[in-house]
Structures are given as C-alpha cells and as structure tokens.
mmCIF file of C-alpha atoms in Angstrom:
data_model
loop_
_atom_site.group_PDB
_atom_site.id
_atom_site.type_symbol
_atom_site.label_atom_id
_atom_site.label_comp_id
_atom_site.label_asym_id
_atom_site.label_seq_id
_atom_site.Cartn_x
_atom_site.Cartn_y
_atom_site.Cartn_z
ATOM 1 C CA MET A 29 2.393 41.794 -42.785
ATOM 2 C CA THR A 30 -0.452 39.799 -43.787
ATOM 3 C CA GLU A 31 -2.438 37.206 -40.751
ATOM 4 C CA ARG A 32 -1.351 34.020 -43.033
ATOM 5 C CA LYS A 33 2.164 34.781 -42.718
ATOM 6 C CA LYS A 34 2.379 35.615 -39.320
ATOM 7 C CA THR A 35 1.673 31.811 -38.859
ATOM 8 C CA ASP A 36 3.507 30.607 -41.628
ATOM 9 C CA GLY A 37 7.643 29.364 -41.082
ATOM 10 C CA SER A 38 10.124 31.044 -38.502
ATOM 11 C CA LEU A 39 7.693 34.026 -38.804
ATOM 12 C CA ALA A 40 5.545 31.703 -36.230
ATOM 13 C CA LEU A 41 8.040 31.013 -33.537
ATOM 14 C CA ASN A 42 8.488 34.603 -33.153
ATOM 15 C CA ALA A 43 4.843 34.803 -31.716
ATOM 16 C CA ALA A 44 4.373 34.614 -27.667
ATOM 17 C CA PRO A 45 2.640 31.837 -26.654
ATOM 18 C CA ARG A 46 -0.723 31.877 -25.418
ATOM 19 C CA LEU A 47 -0.895 29.898 -22.283
ATOM 20 C CA ILE A 48 -4.551 29.171 -20.766
ATOM 21 C CA THR A 49 -5.492 27.843 -17.683
ATOM 22 C CA ILE A 50 -8.149 26.016 -16.536
ATOM 23 C CA PRO A 51 -9.035 25.131 -12.870
ATOM 24 C CA ALA A 52 -10.718 22.173 -12.024
ATOM 25 C CA ALA A 53 -14.111 22.193 -10.425
ATOM 26 C CA GLU A 54 -13.127 20.541 -7.761
ATOM 27 C CA GLN A 55 -9.798 20.458 -6.153
ATOM 28 C CA PRO A 56 -7.743 16.439 -5.559
ATOM 29 C CA LYS A 57 -7.582 15.398 -2.221
ATOM 30 C CA ALA A 58 -4.398 14.120 -0.582
ATOM 31 C CA ARG A 59 -5.240 10.405 -0.362
ATOM 32 C CA LYS A 60 -3.991 8.781 2.667
ATOM 33 C CA LEU A 61 -1.460 5.670 2.672
ATOM 34 C CA ARG A 62 -3.438 2.685 2.675
ATOM 35 C CA VAL A 63 -1.634 0.344 5.307
ATOM 36 C CA ALA A 64 -2.594 -3.147 6.344
ATOM 37 C CA ALA A 65 -0.210 -5.742 8.539
ATOM 38 C CA TYR A 66 0.579 -8.907 8.403
ATOM 39 C CA CYS A 67 0.746 -11.118 11.357
ATOM 40 C CA ARG A 68 1.938 -14.696 11.860
ATOM 41 C CA VAL A 69 2.642 -17.432 14.755
ATOM 42 C CA SER A 70 4.157 -20.886 13.980
ATOM 43 C CA SER A 71 2.477 -22.749 16.705
ATOM 44 C CA ASP A 72 -0.541 -22.840 19.062
ATOM 45 C CA SER A 73 1.288 -22.516 22.222
ATOM 46 C CA ARG A 74 0.425 -19.863 25.082
ATOM 47 C CA ASP A 75 3.486 -17.662 24.147
ATOM 48 C CA GLN A 76 2.481 -18.007 20.634
ATOM 49 C CA LEU A 77 -0.612 -16.953 21.613
ATOM 50 C CA ASN A 78 0.180 -14.181 22.946
ATOM 51 C CA SER A 79 2.578 -12.338 20.501
ATOM 52 C CA PHE A 80 -0.057 -13.104 18.344
ATOM 53 C CA ALA A 81 -3.032 -11.205 20.100
ATOM 54 C CA ALA A 82 -0.161 -8.342 20.330
ATOM 55 C CA GLN A 83 0.908 -8.076 17.244
ATOM 56 C CA ASN A 84 -3.128 -7.834 16.292
ATOM 57 C CA ALA A 85 -3.374 -4.900 18.526
ATOM 58 C CA HIS A 86 0.051 -2.932 18.051
ATOM 59 C CA TYR A 87 -0.792 -3.305 14.303
ATOM 60 C CA THR A 88 -4.663 -2.274 14.982
ATOM 61 C CA ALA A 89 -3.121 0.679 17.107
ATOM 62 C CA LEU A 90 -0.376 1.995 15.526
ATOM 63 C CA ILE A 91 -2.003 2.459 11.992
ATOM 64 C CA ASN A 92 -5.288 3.902 13.314
ATOM 65 C CA GLU A 93 -3.152 6.557 15.394
ATOM 66 C CA ASN A 94 -1.767 7.869 12.260
ATOM 67 C CA PRO A 95 -3.260 10.451 10.814
ATOM 68 C CA ASP A 96 -1.852 10.061 7.195
ATOM 69 C CA TRP A 97 -2.558 5.884 6.996
ATOM 70 C CA GLU A 98 -5.698 4.041 6.399
ATOM 71 C CA LEU A 99 -5.859 1.194 7.527
ATOM 72 C CA VAL A 100 -7.036 -1.842 4.993
ATOM 73 C CA ASP A 101 -6.835 -4.903 7.037
ATOM 74 C CA ILE A 102 -4.959 -7.068 9.642
ATOM 75 C CA TYR A 103 -3.738 -10.384 7.853
ATOM 76 C CA ALA A 104 -3.030 -12.501 10.362
ATOM 77 C CA ASP A 105 -1.966 -16.748 10.586
ATOM 78 C CA ARG A 106 -1.976 -18.129 13.624
ATOM 79 C CA GLY A 107 -0.512 -22.187 13.961
ATOM 80 C CA ILE A 108 1.053 -21.832 10.660
ATOM 81 C CA SER A 109 4.362 -22.560 9.658
ATOM 82 C CA GLY A 110 6.413 -20.147 7.323
ATOM 83 C CA THR A 111 7.826 -22.865 5.161
ATOM 84 C CA SER A 112 5.035 -23.038 2.985
ATOM 85 C CA ALA A 113 2.752 -19.916 1.625
ATOM 86 C CA ASP A 114 0.495 -22.203 -0.070
ATOM 87 C CA LYS A 115 -1.709 -23.417 3.585
ATOM 88 C CA ARG A 116 -1.797 -19.454 4.793
ATOM 89 C CA ASP A 117 -4.953 -18.437 3.889
ATOM 90 C CA ASP A 118 -4.539 -14.379 5.027
ATOM 91 C CA PHE A 119 -1.654 -14.094 3.371
ATOM 92 C CA GLN A 120 -2.689 -15.374 0.477
ATOM 93 C CA ARG A 121 -5.542 -13.094 0.916
ATOM 94 C CA LEU A 122 -2.686 -10.420 1.374
ATOM 95 C CA LEU A 123 -0.708 -11.015 -1.942
ATOM 96 C CA ALA A 124 -4.259 -10.878 -3.760
ATOM 97 C CA ASP A 125 -5.059 -7.591 -2.129
ATOM 98 C CA CYS A 126 -1.571 -5.997 -2.574
ATOM 99 C CA LYS A 127 -1.698 -7.688 -6.606
ATOM 100 C CA ARG A 128 -5.175 -5.551 -7.110
ATOM 101 C CA GLY A 129 -4.134 -2.106 -6.024
ATOM 102 C CA LEU A 130 -5.567 -2.245 -2.315
ATOM 103 C CA ILE A 131 -2.344 -1.734 -0.641
ATOM 104 C CA ASP A 132 0.174 0.475 -0.562
ATOM 105 C CA GLU A 133 2.156 -0.239 2.353
ATOM 106 C CA VAL A 134 2.621 -3.613 4.581
ATOM 107 C CA LEU A 135 3.834 -3.861 7.984
ATOM 108 C CA VAL A 136 5.709 -6.815 9.430
ATOM 109 C CA LYS A 137 7.183 -7.672 12.657
ATOM 110 C CA SER A 138 10.354 -9.376 10.437
ATOM 111 C CA VAL A 139 10.546 -10.386 7.117
ATOM 112 C CA SER A 140 10.939 -14.310 8.285
ATOM 113 C CA ARG A 141 7.037 -13.774 9.241
ATOM 114 C CA LEU A 142 6.243 -13.404 5.600
ATOM 115 C CA ASP A 143 8.866 -16.466 4.258
ATOM 116 C CA ARG A 144 11.840 -18.436 5.915
ATOM 117 C CA LYS A 145 13.251 -18.306 2.653
ATOM 118 C CA SER A 146 13.448 -14.132 1.937
ATOM 119 C CA VAL A 147 16.757 -12.545 1.858
ATOM 120 C CA VAL A 148 16.543 -9.007 2.584
#
C-alpha cells in the first residue's frame, strides 16, 4: 500500500498515535496561598482597642507561621461602625485588592466584622 493511502480515510485511524513530550525548561514552583486578614472594632474604648491590637497580632503570627501561606497585608479599621462600608478605608482597600486578584483568602474574626448585614 502506498504512503498516501495510509493517511486517507479509515486507514489513518489504524496507525498508533505518536506522542511527543517536551519538558519545560523550568519546572513551575508551587505558589503559596496569598492570605490577608481584616480586623475591625467599632469604637475607641479601651477594651475595643485591646481587641484590635490582639486581632492584628494574632493574624500576623498565624499567617507568618504557616509555611504554605504568604502574608499579603493586615487590613484594619479602628473605631468605625460596620453599618457602612463606605467609611472604612482599609475595607475598601481589601475589596480592591481582592478584585485585582492579589488575595486568595481573607481571615476575619467573624462575618459581622465585614458587614453587619451579612447572612451566613
């Protein structure tokens, strides 16, 4: 049979497929999970400020201690109510960074820290 006929019609299907693997010049590295945290307290009272400092310290340590995580930033609004997102500068910055694809995961003490109207 001629070479031309082997590539025509059903005869072409009988040939074993040839697979060529070309390895990458550099193997891709496993990327760490980009993690951020959001902290907020709604007043400037002494106990609230202590909670604010504790949240910041806790999340910084938690993220830095995990070898599979990379700390993006700690976003924090102090003494601002959760009823309006517009007045919370760091919350707006967090949302913008999430939209830009800079963050994979956000840690928060509770959903109410993000928005009082949130439903789980």
